[in-house]
Amino acid sequence: MSITIERPAEQSNRPDQTPIVNDFTINVATVNGSGSQTANATIIRALFKMGIPVTGKNIFPSNISGLPTWYTIRVNKNGYTARRDSTEILVAFNNQTADADLESLKAGAVCIHPQDLVLKDKANRPDITFYTLPVKQMVKEANVDVKLRDYIANMVYVGALMELLSLDPGQVKGALQAHFKGKAKPVEINYGVVQKAAEYVRNNLPKQDPFKVEPMNATSGKFMIDGNSAGGMGAVFGGVSFVAWYPITPSTSLVDAINDYLPELRHDEETGKATYAVVQAEDELAAAGMVFGAGWAGARSMTATSGPGISLMTEFTGLAYFAEIPGVIWDIMRMGPSTGLPTRVSQGDVLKTYFLGHGDTKNIILLPGNMKECFEFGWRAFDVAERLQTPVFVLSDLDLGMNLWMTEPFDYPAEPMDRGKVLDAPQLKELQGKWARYEDVDGDGITYRTLPGNDHPAAAYFTRGTGHNTQASYSERPDDWENNLARLSKKHDTARNLVPAPVVDEKPGATVGIISYGSADPAVVEARDYLREDGIETSYLRIKALPLNETVREFIGKYDHVYVVELNYDAQMRSLLQLHTPEYATRLIATNKCDGLPLTAQFIMDKVKQGEGAA
Amino acid sequence: MSITIERPAEQSNRPDQTPIVNDFTINVATVNGSGSQTANATIIRALFKMGIPVTGKNIFPSNISGLPTWYTIRVNKNGYTARRDSTEILVAFNNQTADADLESLKAGAVCIHPQDLVLKDKANRPDITFYTLPVKQMVKEANVDVKLRDYIANMVYVGALMELLSLDPGQVKGALQAHFKGKAKPVEINYGVVQKAAEYVRNNLPKQDPFKVEPMNATSGKFMIDGNSAGGMGAVFGGVSFVAWYPITPSTSLVDAINDYLPELRHDEETGKATYAVVQAEDELAAAGMVFGAGWAGARSMTATSGPGISLMTEFTGLAYFAEIPGVIWDIMRMGPSTGLPTRVSQGDVLKTYFLGHGDTKNIILLPGNMKECFEFGWRAFDVAERLQTPVFVLSDLDLGMNLWMTEPFDYPAEPMDRGKVLDAPQLKELQGKWARYEDVDGDGITYRTLPGNDHPAAAYFTRGTGHNTQASYSERPDDWENNLARLSKKHDTARNLVPAPVVDEKPGATVGIISYGSADPAVVEARDYLREDGIETSYLRIKALPLNETVREFIGKYDHVYVVELNYDAQMRSLLQLHTPEYATRLIATNKCDGLPLTAQFIMDKVKQGEGAA
Amino acid sequence: MTTDVKPSNEKLNKLGLDKLEYKGRPSTLCAGCGHDSITSQIIGVCWELSINPQHLIKMSGIGCSSKSPAYFMNRAHGFNTLHGRMPSVTTGAMLANRELKAIGVSGDGDTGSIGLGQYKHLLRRNVPMVYIIENNGVYGLTKGQFSATADLGQKLKYAGTNELTPIDLCLEAVASDCGFVARSFAGDAKQVRELLKAALSYNGTAVLDIISPCVTFNNHEESTKSYPYGKAHEERLHDINFIESKDEIQVDYDPGTTRMVQMHDGPIIQLRKLGEDYDPTSRAAAMKLLEEAHSKQEFITGLLYIDQTRQTLPELHNLPRTALANLPAEKLRPSKEALDKIMAEMLA
Amino acid sequence: MTTDVKPSNEKLNKLGLDKLEYKGRPSTLCAGCGHDSITSQIIGVCWELSINPQHLIKMSGIGCSSKSPAYFMNRAHGFNTLHGRMPSVTTGAMLANRELKAIGVSGDGDTGSIGLGQYKHLLRRNVPMVYIIENNGVYGLTKGQFSATADLGQKLKYAGTNELTPIDLCLEAVASDCGFVARSFAGDAKQVRELLKAALSYNGTAVLDIISPCVTFNNHEESTKSYPYGKAHEERLHDINFIESKDEIQVDYDPGTTRMVQMHDGPIIQLRKLGEDYDPTSRAAAMKLLEEAHSKQEFITGLLYIDQTRQTLPELHNLPRTALANLPAEKLRPSKEALDKIMAEMLA
Ligand SMILES: Cc1ncc(C[n+]2csc(CCOP(=O)(O)OP(=O)(O)O)c2C)c(N)n1
Ligand SMILES: Cc1ncc(C[n+]2csc(CCOP(=O)(O)OP(=O)(O)O)c2C)c(N)n1
Ligand code: SF4
Ligand code: SF4
Ligand SMILES: [Mg+2]
Ligand SMILES: [Mg+2]
């Protein structure tokens, strides 16, 4: 059967433009549950394998199927990976949002859409290049099972983009092969549609826009991954032996990754047994209890959750802080307060998590800013937790955790595992059983513990969240209480230089400082380049952990204006910085936004220029 | 039967001293569960009724019976009510602690103890006046039921103190009558022992110390009460209609007070029905859920809890903040983190409660500083909560809540109840059903709500903790989210001048500012007098609520040094002040302590003098 | 405002409302989800029984199931609370205003995992409400993990094999002294409807545990929570009919084949014997039935247990008919004289 | 270090330990508190069975009861966790180190109110431990409020009248598929002792719901949780005897009057009939018994239910005998080669 096609009416004849190569954003608007992920992954992988820097971000709804979802693919020859506000190429495959999506396009953009999708404003947008695809017919022709039709429909836009942007067909096919793990049949079906669509475009829709790609060599030695997979892998290489968790978006895929890697990497061939246990708890309260129960008993213990789970872990965090029990809690931050926007990003838990617990508590927080750090903190968090005998939070977020990022290969942990100050039976024997659980022998605030099951008759101690003396005995004495809090504070000070140090990039002649952390980093990196071009040189400090240390103070001390860039409403890190450096409290300028989307370089640039009187 | 007494050996002959009148502290050391409360209350009431200012503080253990407890009674002619570190008169009735209690006495102090209590160091303390009482024999003579023996034994020290200090016997007897609600028999038995003990002292133990009382006229028009009773009474006069709670020290007695007052004051005679419901929930999570369920449905709804309960209410607080539901949460602060010291005081939940909830949350907090404010905030909290449609925390503490304080009578609420912006069916009819739940009609950030059951067909809206637009419809739109957070912030700004304003006492010539709140107040008041005597004049601002307003900023602006006095380890209010006034961040001096005991004037004085180079 | 109007035509109910006025917003659940079919039964039954939407509250936790209240009765106040915490919020609301009727919708994760404690304590308190569990054996909204009601040994591609014994939320209800416990199947529209009607007439907590297949994550034939399995294996305890109370009820029935249960406000539930006779008023019988069904893996539906003797929570609290929420200031704030009196006593 | 030493005299057990070495710190509970008498049974039984204290963990929540672990076996690690949360902490600990034995002590408030959800989910998971509920019907530590196990209609001076039906924590355990469910009375030292021994031999969660009078707040005669009531009304299901496993066991018994239950690691529980014959291996029978006891307000003690077929949680997780906590670094951290391989795949 042959395709009968009506020649689209809207093809305008534009003057030839200078091509825009490897620098644009594609926005694929579909309905969730329609399987567009395969299509988008194919495009990304093809681009990446052509050596062109690329990132993919999914803006998806909090339901399972039928609601709007947008997948943005940023292609950028300079390697910038932050979100951009504008889209050059819209793939308008969702009826519900197509009109609004079109409206948001700027002049010169491209809109690719199925023939049966009617765009209200099409006639009024001569500034847009439209490409109309006979999707229904092509799907019909593909003659596949009903269940697969949506998937196949998405291959049509893959084909169109391949043709219009000059994607390497070999890489597109290769991406499909990788996706289907080499299974010939699905590759054949899908790639067939891709080819047909490309052919259709080639024959019927002459190229009218300037956007195209050209092979580069900027991605070799790199791969693409999401932060939750990286973090999960890191945890496995960190020797995680116990995980308790409760499903919650966007943290679930971190535990999924752990569950994927564990059976392969951590099966004990000698015994045929597992070297780990992963428990789906009945809620986050129980998950936290299990994590600290296991941490107390000596496991490398962790959970992953998001805002609501963090709230529910408040009481247990206080217990573990005060009874000094290691445990790792990943918070893949989503938008709060409350249930908030479960599928949108924020950095809104920083302040809360730092102080989590009633009474006087101050927690340790690691703040990964890229895929390598997600992996690294995946293992390092255990070392920090066991060294400091305290809960360690790893605050990633939905953008880092669930979106696709380029990265260099991960480094194998350079240091052996740090199991912290644990006294075993022979050591106790040597000490003639003389030890006290909460005695600061080394002057760093960190005391020695024993694990249950230790065979030495003097090994046991009693763990409690109530007041205790150095011997771990119950005490209501004012001095015992004060001494203990003072020692915990000393331990917190020890932590300042034990946790990952900030990354500082000081530029000669810089007049302005920028501080940021986590997923805000790519936008800062990009904004700094633009600012430099506009005559504003900046120095940059990226925080990788809390508590803060002297490096941060020194950095702030050097600049009259320090812009604190973050993704929350209350400028939470700015607050923590102000409390850390009251002497510089007024030079810390809140540069924050909180609308559920990742930050853009433009936003930062605007804020800094405005602050510097250059806007 | 007559008493055979060996004349105590230790009576030394001291030179006559100038009497110390109405200015000393009695410390009664007993075992808890031994009924010393009756004895202590008798002494306090007798003193109070003699017109002498007095306060009683109980330092008790976290168990039910058998452990050490100390009851300190401060007698002070100037009306100072703060705790003092030193004791002038020790009633050493507890074997377990007697030696340590004696050790802590300074020269010139008095020690009253039973004959069979052996004090290790007695011989080495010629600087102490000892009075030894034949308690066992007296109890035996009283010939009471076994169960009452401990109670009776305590009457022995009442009698001794009556004689030694010149307490008015009529007032002592009157206090017993008040305690036993006029029942003749127990009064007779107890007062009999009191008299015998007094007689014994009179006949056998000549007065060797300078401490005594003299009637004054400083307490007329006042009475004594604890903050939980005052708060509970206030809630009842605030029209509380729903209480859900879970028992926890030291908040339980607040709900007990409510339960005591409600049947009497709020029984509906017309219907014979209750105008309220008090539910003992299964835990604090459920208590919070019930409170906000009832608040949503239109009740004046509250709970009372302490630190661990606050931790468990984190998630619900975020929901109520974001869905904008009124509800009152009393936190009678005890020592945390974790289970901490359940029977010791702290102000450790201030920072945590202000930010309680994940994501960007900022809560309203009322901070009563005396009995009148406990009562006032008891009713006012509902007005604030319903006006602002948000959780309102009342942060009292164990010292305010469970100890006995003098107060003037409480004022009847001057304003009618404020039920906030609630649209009923006739109002909706007038609006022709046109309203939007989250639309800021008045520009103050506070929007209109309807209650379930409202008969107008357009009354209903859907409440959720997820993103929503002004119509309360689910929304993931970035602008809806941002607008909503911005409006919530505006509402928070509205709150700044709606909550009780700080009390400011500015002194001409003051060089130093002091800021404090809650139960820290009495120590500040006392310290200021001493500092003035020592040449340091101070101005004082007492915070009565959060969020902070411009009055606070202006106050801080006037002094180079502002001492922030509080009872926690991390200087939590100091932090909030620094965040509120970053321009003055370095002049805010942490003046904090955290050992489970109420603050002393001495501590504050030392800190200020040290800070002012006058130590 | 809505007043009791005689229906002018067949499309209007006793309140004069069209069925359309019982609708909610368009569902955003997956096409074919069991939850949506329950939603449409709720709409139908409430319309049919002329439940006043303005006197109803729609309560839920978090999950696909818990989204349902947004999809029925726009004219009723709704509250999508926290995961697992619908019971406590509803308890507060129903004490604040006992004139309301409440329909709660929850999921097996929401009720059986995180919410089990609150569920049990709600039942113990006998808070008047219809408590619907849309039970699909998985966490739909978080994409297919096993819930606590998943069968032992069940396999799912994503979640692996479930190794824990399932919680039976009906047995839990009976153990917690709940006085109305029923199980049904979203594919059995008629039974769901009649049980819903009965539940709405019950004075106390009425639990409906409805197997409601998740077509996206748990609908293959081997799953006991699937449509195919339910259709093939459902065993009705009885044929149930709800008979609305009229001024005079005259129902002829054969006591040998039919049981009649009169609800406290008039209507009658007619239970026609299908297999063995079953006495739903015996708590012991209900436990035995559920224990046997558990050990034999049977899917038994119907009204498992009914007991109308327990007092409800508002009754226990001696609450007035007028909602606490609607009491005037005079009833809430004691007089100045009352305070003066207390102050005088204090000063004495 | 302690090794298996033959007892040199009668005061030493098989580990060569004196009973004194099983003691804890002095109790700070009220004189006469039921909890203290249970504590002394724990000490006695653990000494008698030569339980190695260094391989035991003592777990609890918050409450007077939950303080108990501090009062026995100083040589064992103890953890006084959070109110109602002992189950989750113990779950974590027992997976981290399955070589340990765990004794958990909780209260009726700790387990039945705030902790009900965790209790039920622990049982569902079958975490190996002895779970003792020291049940006094009140919150002792917060001074006498009713707990969820208080009887309907019970009166207390401070707390007023309890208007809610009690939760039966044994019925809850049976409903949650717990395989060892027993009820006893702190005043019945012998039965507590024998049940404790049996529980310590059980492979899975063993629940002991022990009525343990609060002498300070709930010990008047009318209270079903008091000493006088317990002494007057306790009905033993059977006379229970625990027979330790020897190399060869030869026990003569009359099957008409006695049931024998062999525990998985050898010992035998002998149940001598007292009234009607009762089969503790039937879940249905256990539910029936508890339902009847509930409706007739009977105080029945003994081993209510035993089922030794369920896998424990560490077994389900295919854990090695060596504690996860004790695995060496090589078993925990995959090799550099493993990472290189993954990286190579990623780069492909
Ligand atoms: C405190 C908290 N933890 C986790 C989540 C994530 N979450 C949302 S729905 C859900 C499970 C829903 O399962 P179920 O109740 O069975 O409803 P279904 O979607 O299957 O209808 C979870 C775990 C949450 N919203 N809140
Ligand atoms: C989260 C939390 N809420 C409340 C409390 C206060 N609290 C301590 S013990 C207890 C009740 C204990 O009752 P139960 O478990 O029956 O033990 P018992 O004292 O009767 O032995 C309560 C409510 C607490 N410690 N933590
Ligand atoms: S995921 Fe399952 S439960 Fe959720 S809407 Fe889809 S079918 Fe229904
Ligand atoms: S209060 Fe009751 S439960 Fe607590 S120690 Fe005393 S007797 Fe025992
Ligand atoms: Mg479900
Ligand atoms: Mg108890």
JSON list of N, CA, C and O in Angstrom, two decimals, chain A residues 200-224:
[
{"chain": "A", "resi": 200, "resn": "TYR", "atom": "N", "xyz": [9.48, 10.76, 3.95]},
{"chain": "A", "resi": 200, "resn": "TYR", "atom": "CA", "xyz": [8.34, 11.62, 3.68]},
{"chain": "A", "resi": 200, "resn": "TYR", "atom": "C", "xyz": [8.74, 13.09, 3.75]},
{"chain": "A", "resi": 200, "resn": "TYR", "atom": "O", "xyz": [8.41, 13.89, 2.88]},
{"chain": "A", "resi": 201, "resn": "VAL", "atom": "N", "xyz": [9.50, 13.40, 4.77]},
{"chain": "A", "resi": 201, "resn": "VAL", "atom": "CA", "xyz": [9.93, 14.79, 4.93]},
{"chain": "A", "resi": 201, "resn": "VAL", "atom": "C", "xyz": [10.81, 15.20, 3.76]},
{"chain": "A", "resi": 201, "resn": "VAL", "atom": "O", "xyz": [10.64, 16.26, 3.15]},
{"chain": "A", "resi": 202, "resn": "ARG", "atom": "N", "xyz": [11.72, 14.33, 3.47]},
{"chain": "A", "resi": 202, "resn": "ARG", "atom": "CA", "xyz": [12.65, 14.60, 2.36]},
{"chain": "A", "resi": 202, "resn": "ARG", "atom": "C", "xyz": [11.88, 14.93, 1.08]},
{"chain": "A", "resi": 202, "resn": "ARG", "atom": "O", "xyz": [12.19, 15.86, 0.37]},
{"chain": "A", "resi": 203, "resn": "ASN", "atom": "N", "xyz": [10.84, 14.16, 0.84]},
{"chain": "A", "resi": 203, "resn": "ASN", "atom": "CA", "xyz": [10.13, 14.29, -0.42]},
{"chain": "A", "resi": 203, "resn": "ASN", "atom": "C", "xyz": [9.08, 15.39, -0.44]},
{"chain": "A", "resi": 203, "resn": "ASN", "atom": "O", "xyz": [8.71, 15.87, -1.50]},
{"chain": "A", "resi": 204, "resn": "ASN", "atom": "N", "xyz": [8.60, 15.71, 0.77]},
{"chain": "A", "resi": 204, "resn": "ASN", "atom": "CA", "xyz": [7.45, 16.59, 0.78]},
{"chain": "A", "resi": 204, "resn": "ASN", "atom": "C", "xyz": [7.61, 17.90, 1.53]},
{"chain": "A", "resi": 204, "resn": "ASN", "atom": "O", "xyz": [6.84, 18.83, 1.31]},
{"chain": "A", "resi": 205, "resn": "LEU", "atom": "N", "xyz": [8.57, 17.93, 2.43]},
{"chain": "A", "resi": 205, "resn": "LEU", "atom": "CA", "xyz": [8.66, 19.11, 3.30]},
{"chain": "A", "resi": 205, "resn": "LEU", "atom": "C", "xyz": [10.04, 19.74, 3.23]},
{"chain": "A", "resi": 205, "resn": "LEU", "atom": "O", "xyz": [10.89, 19.50, 4.07]},
{"chain": "A", "resi": 206, "resn": "PRO", "atom": "N", "xyz": [10.26, 20.55, 2.22]},
{"chain": "A", "resi": 206, "resn": "PRO", "atom": "CA", "xyz": [11.60, 21.13, 2.06]},
{"chain": "A", "resi": 206, "resn": "PRO", "atom": "C", "xyz": [12.03, 21.89, 3.30]},
{"chain": "A", "resi": 206, "resn": "PRO", "atom": "O", "xyz": [11.22, 22.56, 3.94]},
{"chain": "A", "resi": 207, "resn": "LYS", "atom": "N", "xyz": [13.24, 21.76, 3.62]},
{"chain": "A", "resi": 207, "resn": "LYS", "atom": "CA", "xyz": [13.83, 22.40, 4.80]},
{"chain": "A", "resi": 207, "resn": "LYS", "atom": "C", "xyz": [13.70, 23.91, 4.70]},
{"chain": "A", "resi": 207, "resn": "LYS", "atom": "O", "xyz": [14.11, 24.52, 3.71]},
{"chain": "A", "resi": 208, "resn": "GLN", "atom": "N", "xyz": [13.14, 24.51, 5.73]},
{"chain": "A", "resi": 208, "resn": "GLN", "atom": "CA", "xyz": [12.88, 25.96, 5.70]},
{"chain": "A", "resi": 208, "resn": "GLN", "atom": "C", "xyz": [13.54, 26.66, 6.87]},
{"chain": "A", "resi": 208, "resn": "GLN", "atom": "O", "xyz": [13.42, 27.86, 7.01]},
{"chain": "A", "resi": 209, "resn": "ASP", "atom": "N", "xyz": [14.16, 25.88, 7.77]},
{"chain": "A", "resi": 209, "resn": "ASP", "atom": "CA", "xyz": [14.67, 26.49, 9.00]},
{"chain": "A", "resi": 209, "resn": "ASP", "atom": "C", "xyz": [16.17, 26.32, 9.08]},
{"chain": "A", "resi": 209, "resn": "ASP", "atom": "O", "xyz": [16.75, 25.53, 8.33]},
{"chain": "A", "resi": 210, "resn": "PRO", "atom": "N", "xyz": [16.80, 27.07, 9.96]},
{"chain": "A", "resi": 210, "resn": "PRO", "atom": "CA", "xyz": [18.27, 27.08, 9.98]},
{"chain": "A", "resi": 210, "resn": "PRO", "atom": "C", "xyz": [18.91, 26.02, 10.89]},
{"chain": "A", "resi": 210, "resn": "PRO", "atom": "O", "xyz": [20.13, 25.96, 10.96]},
{"chain": "A", "resi": 211, "resn": "PHE", "atom": "N", "xyz": [18.11, 25.23, 11.62]},
{"chain": "A", "resi": 211, "resn": "PHE", "atom": "CA", "xyz": [18.69, 24.38, 12.65]},
{"chain": "A", "resi": 211, "resn": "PHE", "atom": "C", "xyz": [19.21, 23.06, 12.11]},
{"chain": "A", "resi": 211, "resn": "PHE", "atom": "O", "xyz": [18.53, 22.37, 11.36]},
{"chain": "A", "resi": 212, "resn": "LYS", "atom": "N", "xyz": [20.40, 22.78, 12.45]},
{"chain": "A", "resi": 212, "resn": "LYS", "atom": "CA", "xyz": [20.94, 21.48, 12.05]},
{"chain": "A", "resi": 212, "resn": "LYS", "atom": "C", "xyz": [22.07, 21.04, 12.98]},
{"chain": "A", "resi": 212, "resn": "LYS", "atom": "O", "xyz": [22.58, 21.83, 13.78]},
{"chain": "A", "resi": 213, "resn": "VAL", "atom": "N", "xyz": [22.42, 19.78, 12.85]},
{"chain": "A", "resi": 213, "resn": "VAL", "atom": "CA", "xyz": [23.53, 19.28, 13.65]},
{"chain": "A", "resi": 213, "resn": "VAL", "atom": "C", "xyz": [24.68, 18.88, 12.75]},
{"chain": "A", "resi": 213, "resn": "VAL", "atom": "O", "xyz": [24.49, 18.57, 11.57]},
{"chain": "A", "resi": 214, "resn": "GLU", "atom": "N", "xyz": [25.87, 18.93, 13.31]},
{"chain": "A", "resi": 214, "resn": "GLU", "atom": "CA", "xyz": [27.05, 18.44, 12.62]},
{"chain": "A", "resi": 214, "resn": "GLU", "atom": "C", "xyz": [27.86, 17.64, 13.61]},
{"chain": "A", "resi": 214, "resn": "GLU", "atom": "O", "xyz": [27.95, 18.01, 14.77]},
{"chain": "A", "resi": 215, "resn": "PRO", "atom": "N", "xyz": [28.45, 16.56, 13.16]},
{"chain": "A", "resi": 215, "resn": "PRO", "atom": "CA", "xyz": [29.24, 15.74, 14.09]},
{"chain": "A", "resi": 215, "resn": "PRO", "atom": "C", "xyz": [30.33, 16.56, 14.75]},
{"chain": "A", "resi": 215, "resn": "PRO", "atom": "O", "xyz": [30.87, 17.49, 14.15]},
{"chain": "A", "resi": 216, "resn": "MET", "atom": "N", "xyz": [30.60, 16.24, 16.01]},
{"chain": "A", "resi": 216, "resn": "MET", "atom": "CA", "xyz": [31.68, 16.89, 16.73]},
{"chain": "A", "resi": 216, "resn": "MET", "atom": "C", "xyz": [32.48, 15.79, 17.43]},
{"chain": "A", "resi": 216, "resn": "MET", "atom": "O", "xyz": [32.20, 14.61, 17.26]},
{"chain": "A", "resi": 217, "resn": "ASN", "atom": "N", "xyz": [33.41, 16.22, 18.25]},
{"chain": "A", "resi": 217, "resn": "ASN", "atom": "CA", "xyz": [34.17, 15.22, 18.99]},
{"chain": "A", "resi": 217, "resn": "ASN", "atom": "C", "xyz": [34.15, 15.57, 20.49]},
{"chain": "A", "resi": 217, "resn": "ASN", "atom": "O", "xyz": [35.13, 15.45, 21.19]},
{"chain": "A", "resi": 218, "resn": "ALA", "atom": "N", "xyz": [32.99, 16.06, 20.94]},
{"chain": "A", "resi": 218, "resn": "ALA", "atom": "CA", "xyz": [32.95, 16.61, 22.30]},
{"chain": "A", "resi": 218, "resn": "ALA", "atom": "C", "xyz": [32.41, 15.63, 23.32]},
{"chain": "A", "resi": 218, "resn": "ALA", "atom": "O", "xyz": [32.28, 15.99, 24.49]},
{"chain": "A", "resi": 219, "resn": "THR", "atom": "N", "xyz": [32.06, 14.44, 22.94]},
{"chain": "A", "resi": 219, "resn": "THR", "atom": "CA", "xyz": [31.47, 13.54, 23.93]},
{"chain": "A", "resi": 219, "resn": "THR", "atom": "C", "xyz": [32.23, 12.24, 24.08]},
{"chain": "A", "resi": 219, "resn": "THR", "atom": "O", "xyz": [31.82, 11.36, 24.83]},
{"chain": "A", "resi": 220, "resn": "SER", "atom": "N", "xyz": [33.34, 12.14, 23.39]},
{"chain": "A", "resi": 220, "resn": "SER", "atom": "CA", "xyz": [34.02, 10.85, 23.48]},
{"chain": "A", "resi": 220, "resn": "SER", "atom": "C", "xyz": [34.63, 10.70, 24.87]},
{"chain": "A", "resi": 220, "resn": "SER", "atom": "O", "xyz": [35.04, 11.67, 25.50]},
{"chain": "A", "resi": 221, "resn": "GLY", "atom": "N", "xyz": [34.62, 9.47, 25.36]},
{"chain": "A", "resi": 221, "resn": "GLY", "atom": "CA", "xyz": [35.06, 9.24, 26.73]},
{"chain": "A", "resi": 221, "resn": "GLY", "atom": "C", "xyz": [34.00, 9.61, 27.74]},
{"chain": "A", "resi": 221, "resn": "GLY", "atom": "O", "xyz": [34.25, 9.62, 28.94]},
{"chain": "A", "resi": 222, "resn": "LYS", "atom": "N", "xyz": [32.82, 9.95, 27.26]},
{"chain": "A", "resi": 222, "resn": "LYS", "atom": "CA", "xyz": [31.73, 10.28, 28.19]},
{"chain": "A", "resi": 222, "resn": "LYS", "atom": "C", "xyz": [30.54, 9.35, 27.96]},
{"chain": "A", "resi": 222, "resn": "LYS", "atom": "O", "xyz": [30.48, 8.65, 26.95]},
{"chain": "A", "resi": 223, "resn": "PHE", "atom": "N", "xyz": [29.64, 9.36, 28.89]},
{"chain": "A", "resi": 223, "resn": "PHE", "atom": "CA", "xyz": [28.38, 8.65, 28.66]},
{"chain": "A", "resi": 223, "resn": "PHE", "atom": "C", "xyz": [27.25, 9.45, 29.31]},
{"chain": "A", "resi": 223, "resn": "PHE", "atom": "O", "xyz": [27.49, 10.47, 29.94]},
{"chain": "A", "resi": 224, "resn": "MET", "atom": "N", "xyz": [26.05, 8.97, 29.12]},
{"chain": "A", "resi": 224, "resn": "MET", "atom": "CA", "xyz": [24.90, 9.67, 29.69]},
{"chain": "A", "resi": 224, "resn": "MET", "atom": "C", "xyz": [24.22, 8.80, 30.74]},
{"chain": "A", "resi": 224, "resn": "MET", "atom": "O", "xyz": [24.08, 7.60, 30.58]}
]
